[in-house]
Tab-separated table of C-alpha atoms in Angstrom:
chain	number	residue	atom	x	y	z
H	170	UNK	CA	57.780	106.901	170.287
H	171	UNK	CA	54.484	104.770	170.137
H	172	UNK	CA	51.842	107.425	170.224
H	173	UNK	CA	51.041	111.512	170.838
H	174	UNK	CA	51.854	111.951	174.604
H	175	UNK	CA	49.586	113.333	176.081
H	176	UNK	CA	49.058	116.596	178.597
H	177	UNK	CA	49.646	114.722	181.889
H	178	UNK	CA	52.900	113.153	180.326
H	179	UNK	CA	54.894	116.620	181.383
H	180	UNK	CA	54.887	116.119	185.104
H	181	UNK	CA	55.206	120.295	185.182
H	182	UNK	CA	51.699	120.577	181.714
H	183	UNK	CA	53.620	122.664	180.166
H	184	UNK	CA	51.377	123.882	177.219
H	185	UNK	CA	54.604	124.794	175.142
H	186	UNK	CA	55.748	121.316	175.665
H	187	UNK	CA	52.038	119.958	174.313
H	188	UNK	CA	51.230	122.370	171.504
H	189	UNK	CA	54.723	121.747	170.189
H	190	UNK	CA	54.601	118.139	170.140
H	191	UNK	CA	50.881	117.819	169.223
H	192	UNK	CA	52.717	120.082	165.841
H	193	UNK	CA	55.999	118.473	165.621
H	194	UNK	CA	54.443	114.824	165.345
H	195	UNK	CA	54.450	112.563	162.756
H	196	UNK	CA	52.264	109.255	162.875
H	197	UNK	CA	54.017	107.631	160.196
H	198	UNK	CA	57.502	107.628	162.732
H	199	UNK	CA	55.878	105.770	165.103
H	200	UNK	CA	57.410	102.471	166.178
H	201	UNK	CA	60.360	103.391	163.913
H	202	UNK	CA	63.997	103.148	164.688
H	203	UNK	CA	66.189	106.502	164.225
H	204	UNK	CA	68.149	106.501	161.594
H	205	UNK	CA	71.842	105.820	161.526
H	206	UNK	CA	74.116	107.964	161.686
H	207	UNK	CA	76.148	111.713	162.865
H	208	UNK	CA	74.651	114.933	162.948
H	209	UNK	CA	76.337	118.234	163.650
H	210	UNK	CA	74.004	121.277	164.920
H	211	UNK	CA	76.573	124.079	164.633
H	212	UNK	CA	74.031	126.323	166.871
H	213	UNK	CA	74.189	124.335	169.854
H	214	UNK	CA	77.607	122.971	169.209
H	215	UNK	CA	75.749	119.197	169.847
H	216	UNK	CA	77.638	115.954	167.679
H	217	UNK	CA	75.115	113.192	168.061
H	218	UNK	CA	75.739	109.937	166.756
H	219	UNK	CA	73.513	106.499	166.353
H	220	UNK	CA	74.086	103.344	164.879
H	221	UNK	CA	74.059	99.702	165.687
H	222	UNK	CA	77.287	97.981	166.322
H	223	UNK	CA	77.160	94.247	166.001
H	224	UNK	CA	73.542	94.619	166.673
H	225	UNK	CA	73.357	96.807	169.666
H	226	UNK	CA	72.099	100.075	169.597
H	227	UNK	CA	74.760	102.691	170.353
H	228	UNK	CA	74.943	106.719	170.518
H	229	UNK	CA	77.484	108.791	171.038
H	230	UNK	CA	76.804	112.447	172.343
H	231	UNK	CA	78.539	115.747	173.124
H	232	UNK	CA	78.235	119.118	173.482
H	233	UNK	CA	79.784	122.820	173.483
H	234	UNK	CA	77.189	125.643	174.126
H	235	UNK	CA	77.617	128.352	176.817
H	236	UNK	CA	76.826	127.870	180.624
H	237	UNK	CA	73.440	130.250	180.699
H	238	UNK	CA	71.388	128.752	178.168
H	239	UNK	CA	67.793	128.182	179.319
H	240	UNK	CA	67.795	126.181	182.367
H	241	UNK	CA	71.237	125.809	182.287
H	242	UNK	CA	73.541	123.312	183.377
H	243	UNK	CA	77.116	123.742	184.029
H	244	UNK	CA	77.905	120.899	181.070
H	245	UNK	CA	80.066	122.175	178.588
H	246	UNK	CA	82.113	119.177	177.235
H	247	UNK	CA	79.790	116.725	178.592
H	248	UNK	CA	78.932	113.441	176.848
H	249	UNK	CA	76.656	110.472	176.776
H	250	UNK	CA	77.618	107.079	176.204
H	251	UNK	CA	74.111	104.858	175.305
H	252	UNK	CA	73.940	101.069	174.439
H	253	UNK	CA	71.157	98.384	174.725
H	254	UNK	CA	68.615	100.436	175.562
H	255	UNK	CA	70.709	102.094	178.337
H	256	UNK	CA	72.294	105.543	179.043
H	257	UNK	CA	75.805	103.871	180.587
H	258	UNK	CA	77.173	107.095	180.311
H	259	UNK	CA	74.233	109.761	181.342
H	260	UNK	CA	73.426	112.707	181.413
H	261	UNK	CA	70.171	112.966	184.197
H	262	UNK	CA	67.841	115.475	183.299
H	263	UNK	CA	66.547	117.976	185.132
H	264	UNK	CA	65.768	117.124	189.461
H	265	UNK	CA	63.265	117.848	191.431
H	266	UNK	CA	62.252	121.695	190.759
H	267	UNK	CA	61.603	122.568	194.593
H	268	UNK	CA	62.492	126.416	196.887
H	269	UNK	CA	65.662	127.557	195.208
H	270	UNK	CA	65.971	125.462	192.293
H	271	UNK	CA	66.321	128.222	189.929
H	272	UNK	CA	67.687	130.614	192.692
H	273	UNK	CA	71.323	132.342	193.621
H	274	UNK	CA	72.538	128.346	195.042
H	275	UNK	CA	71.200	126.642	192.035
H	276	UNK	CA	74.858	125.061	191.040
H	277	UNK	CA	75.821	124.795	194.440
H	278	UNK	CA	72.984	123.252	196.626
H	279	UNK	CA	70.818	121.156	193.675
H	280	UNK	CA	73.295	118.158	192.291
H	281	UNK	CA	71.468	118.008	188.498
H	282	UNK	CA	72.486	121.023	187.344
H	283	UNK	CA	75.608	121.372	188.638
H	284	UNK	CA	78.982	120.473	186.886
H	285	UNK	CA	79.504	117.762	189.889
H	286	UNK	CA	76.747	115.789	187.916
H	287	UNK	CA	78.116	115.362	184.313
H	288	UNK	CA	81.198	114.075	183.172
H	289	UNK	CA	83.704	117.061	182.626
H	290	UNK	CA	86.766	117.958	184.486
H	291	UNK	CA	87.561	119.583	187.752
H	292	UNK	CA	90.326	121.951	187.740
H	293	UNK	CA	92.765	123.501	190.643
H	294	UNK	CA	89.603	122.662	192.836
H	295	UNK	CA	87.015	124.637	190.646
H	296	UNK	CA	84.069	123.359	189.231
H	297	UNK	CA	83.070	124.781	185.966
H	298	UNK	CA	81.562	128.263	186.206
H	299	UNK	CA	78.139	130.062	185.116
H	300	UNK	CA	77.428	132.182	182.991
H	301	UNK	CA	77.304	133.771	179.353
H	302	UNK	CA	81.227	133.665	179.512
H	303	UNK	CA	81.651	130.356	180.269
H	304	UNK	CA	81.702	128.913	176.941
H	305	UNK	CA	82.822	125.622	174.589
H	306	UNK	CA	84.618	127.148	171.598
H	307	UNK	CA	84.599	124.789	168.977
H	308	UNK	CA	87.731	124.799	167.598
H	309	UNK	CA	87.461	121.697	165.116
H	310	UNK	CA	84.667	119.448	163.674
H	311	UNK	CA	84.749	116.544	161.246
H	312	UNK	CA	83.259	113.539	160.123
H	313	UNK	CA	84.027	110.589	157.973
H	314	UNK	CA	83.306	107.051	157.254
H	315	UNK	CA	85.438	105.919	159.824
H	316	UNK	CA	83.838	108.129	162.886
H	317	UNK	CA	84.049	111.745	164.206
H	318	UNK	CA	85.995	114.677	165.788
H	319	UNK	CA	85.067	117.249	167.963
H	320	UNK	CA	87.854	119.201	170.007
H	321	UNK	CA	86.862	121.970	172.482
H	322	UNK	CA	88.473	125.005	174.480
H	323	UNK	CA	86.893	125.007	177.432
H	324	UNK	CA	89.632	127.718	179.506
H	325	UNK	CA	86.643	130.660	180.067
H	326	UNK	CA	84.846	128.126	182.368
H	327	UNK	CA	87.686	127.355	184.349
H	328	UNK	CA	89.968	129.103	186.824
H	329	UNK	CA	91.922	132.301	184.944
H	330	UNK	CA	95.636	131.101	183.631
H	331	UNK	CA	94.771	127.781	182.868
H	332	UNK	CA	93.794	126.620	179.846
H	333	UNK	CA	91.634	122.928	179.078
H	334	UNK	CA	90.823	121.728	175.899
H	335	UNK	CA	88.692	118.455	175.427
H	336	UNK	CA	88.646	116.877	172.274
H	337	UNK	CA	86.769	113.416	171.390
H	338	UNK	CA	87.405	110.936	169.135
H	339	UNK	CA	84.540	108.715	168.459
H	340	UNK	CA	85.009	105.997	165.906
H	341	UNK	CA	81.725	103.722	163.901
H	342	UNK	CA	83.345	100.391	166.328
H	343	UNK	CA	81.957	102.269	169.275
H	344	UNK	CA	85.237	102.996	170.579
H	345	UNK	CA	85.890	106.915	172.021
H	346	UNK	CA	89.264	108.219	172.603
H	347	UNK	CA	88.848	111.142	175.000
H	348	UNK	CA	91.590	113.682	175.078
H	349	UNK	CA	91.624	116.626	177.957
H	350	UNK	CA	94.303	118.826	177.919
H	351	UNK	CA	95.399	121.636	180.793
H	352	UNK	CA	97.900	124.335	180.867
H	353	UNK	CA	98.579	126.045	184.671
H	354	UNK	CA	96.649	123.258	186.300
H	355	UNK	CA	97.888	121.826	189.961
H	356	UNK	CA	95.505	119.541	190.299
H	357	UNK	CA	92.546	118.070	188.388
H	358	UNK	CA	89.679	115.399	188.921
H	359	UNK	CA	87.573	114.088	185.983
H	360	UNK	CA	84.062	112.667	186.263
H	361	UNK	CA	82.092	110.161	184.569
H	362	UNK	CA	78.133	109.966	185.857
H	363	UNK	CA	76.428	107.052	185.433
H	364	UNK	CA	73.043	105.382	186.954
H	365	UNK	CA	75.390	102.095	187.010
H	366	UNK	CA	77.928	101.246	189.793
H	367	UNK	CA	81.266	100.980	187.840
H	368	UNK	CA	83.537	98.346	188.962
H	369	UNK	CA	86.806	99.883	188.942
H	370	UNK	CA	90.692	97.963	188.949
H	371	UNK	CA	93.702	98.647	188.228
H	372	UNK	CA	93.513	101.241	184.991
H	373	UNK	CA	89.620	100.376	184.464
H	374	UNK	CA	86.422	101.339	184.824
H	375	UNK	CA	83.560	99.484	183.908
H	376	UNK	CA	79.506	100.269	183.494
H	377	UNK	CA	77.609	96.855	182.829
H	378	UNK	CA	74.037	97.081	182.093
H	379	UNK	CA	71.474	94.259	180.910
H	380	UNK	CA	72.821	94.176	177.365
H	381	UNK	CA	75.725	96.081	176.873
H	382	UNK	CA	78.608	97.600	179.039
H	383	UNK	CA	81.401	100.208	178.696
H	384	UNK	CA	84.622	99.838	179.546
H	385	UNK	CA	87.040	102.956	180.568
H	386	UNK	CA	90.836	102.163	180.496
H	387	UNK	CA	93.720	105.078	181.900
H	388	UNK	CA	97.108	105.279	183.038
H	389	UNK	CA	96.674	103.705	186.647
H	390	UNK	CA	99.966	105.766	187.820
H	391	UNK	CA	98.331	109.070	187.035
H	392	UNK	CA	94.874	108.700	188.399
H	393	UNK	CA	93.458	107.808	191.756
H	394	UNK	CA	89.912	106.329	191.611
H	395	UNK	CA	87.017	107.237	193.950
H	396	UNK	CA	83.190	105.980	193.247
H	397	UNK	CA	80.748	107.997	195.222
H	398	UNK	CA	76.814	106.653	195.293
H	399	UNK	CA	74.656	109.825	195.614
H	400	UNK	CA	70.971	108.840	196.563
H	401	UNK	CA	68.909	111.573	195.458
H	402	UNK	CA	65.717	112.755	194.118
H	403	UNK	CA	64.676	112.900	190.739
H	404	UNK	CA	62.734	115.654	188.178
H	405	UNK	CA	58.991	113.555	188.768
H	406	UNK	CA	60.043	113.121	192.709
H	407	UNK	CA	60.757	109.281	192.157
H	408	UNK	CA	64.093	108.087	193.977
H	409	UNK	CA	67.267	108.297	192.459
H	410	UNK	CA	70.707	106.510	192.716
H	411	UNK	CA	73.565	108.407	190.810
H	412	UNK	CA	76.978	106.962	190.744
H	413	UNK	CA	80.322	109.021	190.134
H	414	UNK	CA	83.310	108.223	189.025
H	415	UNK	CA	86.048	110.538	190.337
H	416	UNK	CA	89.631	109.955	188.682
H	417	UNK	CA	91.720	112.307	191.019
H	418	UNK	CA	95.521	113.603	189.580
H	419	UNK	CA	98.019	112.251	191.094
H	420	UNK	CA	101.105	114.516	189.308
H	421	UNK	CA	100.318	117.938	187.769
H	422	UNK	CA	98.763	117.595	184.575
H	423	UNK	CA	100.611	119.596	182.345
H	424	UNK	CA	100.351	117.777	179.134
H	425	UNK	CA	97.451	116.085	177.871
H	426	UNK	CA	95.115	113.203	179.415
H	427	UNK	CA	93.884	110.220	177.305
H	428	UNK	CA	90.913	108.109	178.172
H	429	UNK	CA	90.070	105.604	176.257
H	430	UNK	CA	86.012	103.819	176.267
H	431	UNK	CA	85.256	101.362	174.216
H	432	UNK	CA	81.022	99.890	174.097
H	433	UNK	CA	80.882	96.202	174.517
H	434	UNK	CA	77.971	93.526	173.961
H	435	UNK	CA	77.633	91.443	176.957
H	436	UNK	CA	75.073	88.641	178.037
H	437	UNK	CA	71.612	89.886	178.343
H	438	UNK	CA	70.022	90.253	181.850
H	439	UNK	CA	66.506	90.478	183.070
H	440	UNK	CA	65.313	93.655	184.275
H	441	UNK	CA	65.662	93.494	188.135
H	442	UNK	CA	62.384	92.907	190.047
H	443	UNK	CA	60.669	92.348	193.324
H	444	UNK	CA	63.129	90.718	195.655
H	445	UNK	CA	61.601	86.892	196.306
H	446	UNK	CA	59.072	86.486	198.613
């Protein structure tokens, strides 16, 4: 942050959003990197962690909660993967608050807060549910020099009779070892959002932004990749181009999934611009 924003920075002038940031700030922060480093906030089950990696930026973020927090989204499990300056990984906000945004159809007719716009699992055909009972039980948390834990039950927001259980592994080389595991599923499809195409081969996945990229690497026998471009519109009413990956079962998944991401430098690009004249 350079400055106080000010009012007409909230498209929606919220005066909570003002008076609490015209109390919250700090001058002396301005201009000023965030410190390295993880933090754990047991209340909102959120594992946050920044630090620069061969001199890019990089955070790593997930989160538990329950699926009727205030303006809710069906997220629980969700994570962000950020580098150079970029959410490669995302997680997209809020959309455009229009007729029915906060209404009975708000996870099934508005993309942003639905569960089909973050990066958590699909099971038996299901979507994650809403509600105070859909919760992310935090079964373990732990942190050390070498990176952190965070492992998940995520069952009461899935189908009854099966069970799913996410657990990440993030380690200080900006490397993530995601692990989902489901008991009584048939079928499942993971998803990974991103504002950046992925260019998927054989048993890869890859985000490349101007300065950094992310690389996703599963079993290519087991998973069946689709990329779907959603053109949309965002919270301010600006254009927006969201890009899914879908990795679609291809045998029951009985035992566990691994998916491994590891954060990459990569040759710096210019911002695109006006196409020449």
């Amino acid at each position: 942050m350079a400055a106080t924003p000010g009012f007409d920075a909230d498209p929606c002038y919220r005066w909570a959003h003002l008076s609490r940031t015209l109390a919250w700030t700090d001058a002396a922060i301005f201009d000023s990197t965030h410190p390295e480093g993880t933090s754990w906030l047991p209340d909102l089950g959120w594992l946050v962690d920044r630090r620069r990696v061969n001199g890019t930026h990089v955070v790593f973020a997930a989160k538990a909660g329950h699926n009727a927090e205030p303006h809710n989204h069906n997220d629980l499990g969700h994570f962000i993967l950020y580098a150079g300056g970029e959410q490669l990984l995302a997680d997209l906000g809020a959309g455009e608050y229009r007729a029915g945004y906060f209404g009975p159809e708000r996870y099934t007719a508005f993309l942003y807060p639905s569960a089909q716009a973050h990066s958590v699992p699909t099971v038996n055909g299901a979507p994650q549910a809403e509600g105070p009972t859909a919760t992310a039980a935090v079964l373990h948390q732990h942190t050390d020099t070498s990176g952190s834990q965070l492992s998940l039950d995520l069952s009461t927001a899935y189908p009854p009779a099966v069970g799913v259980r996410r657990t990440f592994h993030w380690r200080n080389n900006a490397t993530l070892t995601l692990t989902d595991a489901f008991g009584g599923a048939d079928e499942v499809e993971e998803l990974f959002i991103s504002r950046v195409t992925p260019v998927c081969r054989p048993g890869t996945a890859t985000w490349t932004g101007r300065s950094a990229a992310v690389s996703l690497h599963y079993a290519p026998d087991a998973w069946h990749p689709t990329v779907d471009r959603l053109d949309t519109i965002a919270h301010g009413g600006e254009p927006d181009t969201v890009f899914r990956l879908r990795l679609r079962s291809l045998h029951s998944p009985t035992t566990s999934a691994d998916f491994r991401f590891a954060v990459n430098q990569c040759p710096r690009r210019p911002p695109p611009g006006p196409p020449p004249a």
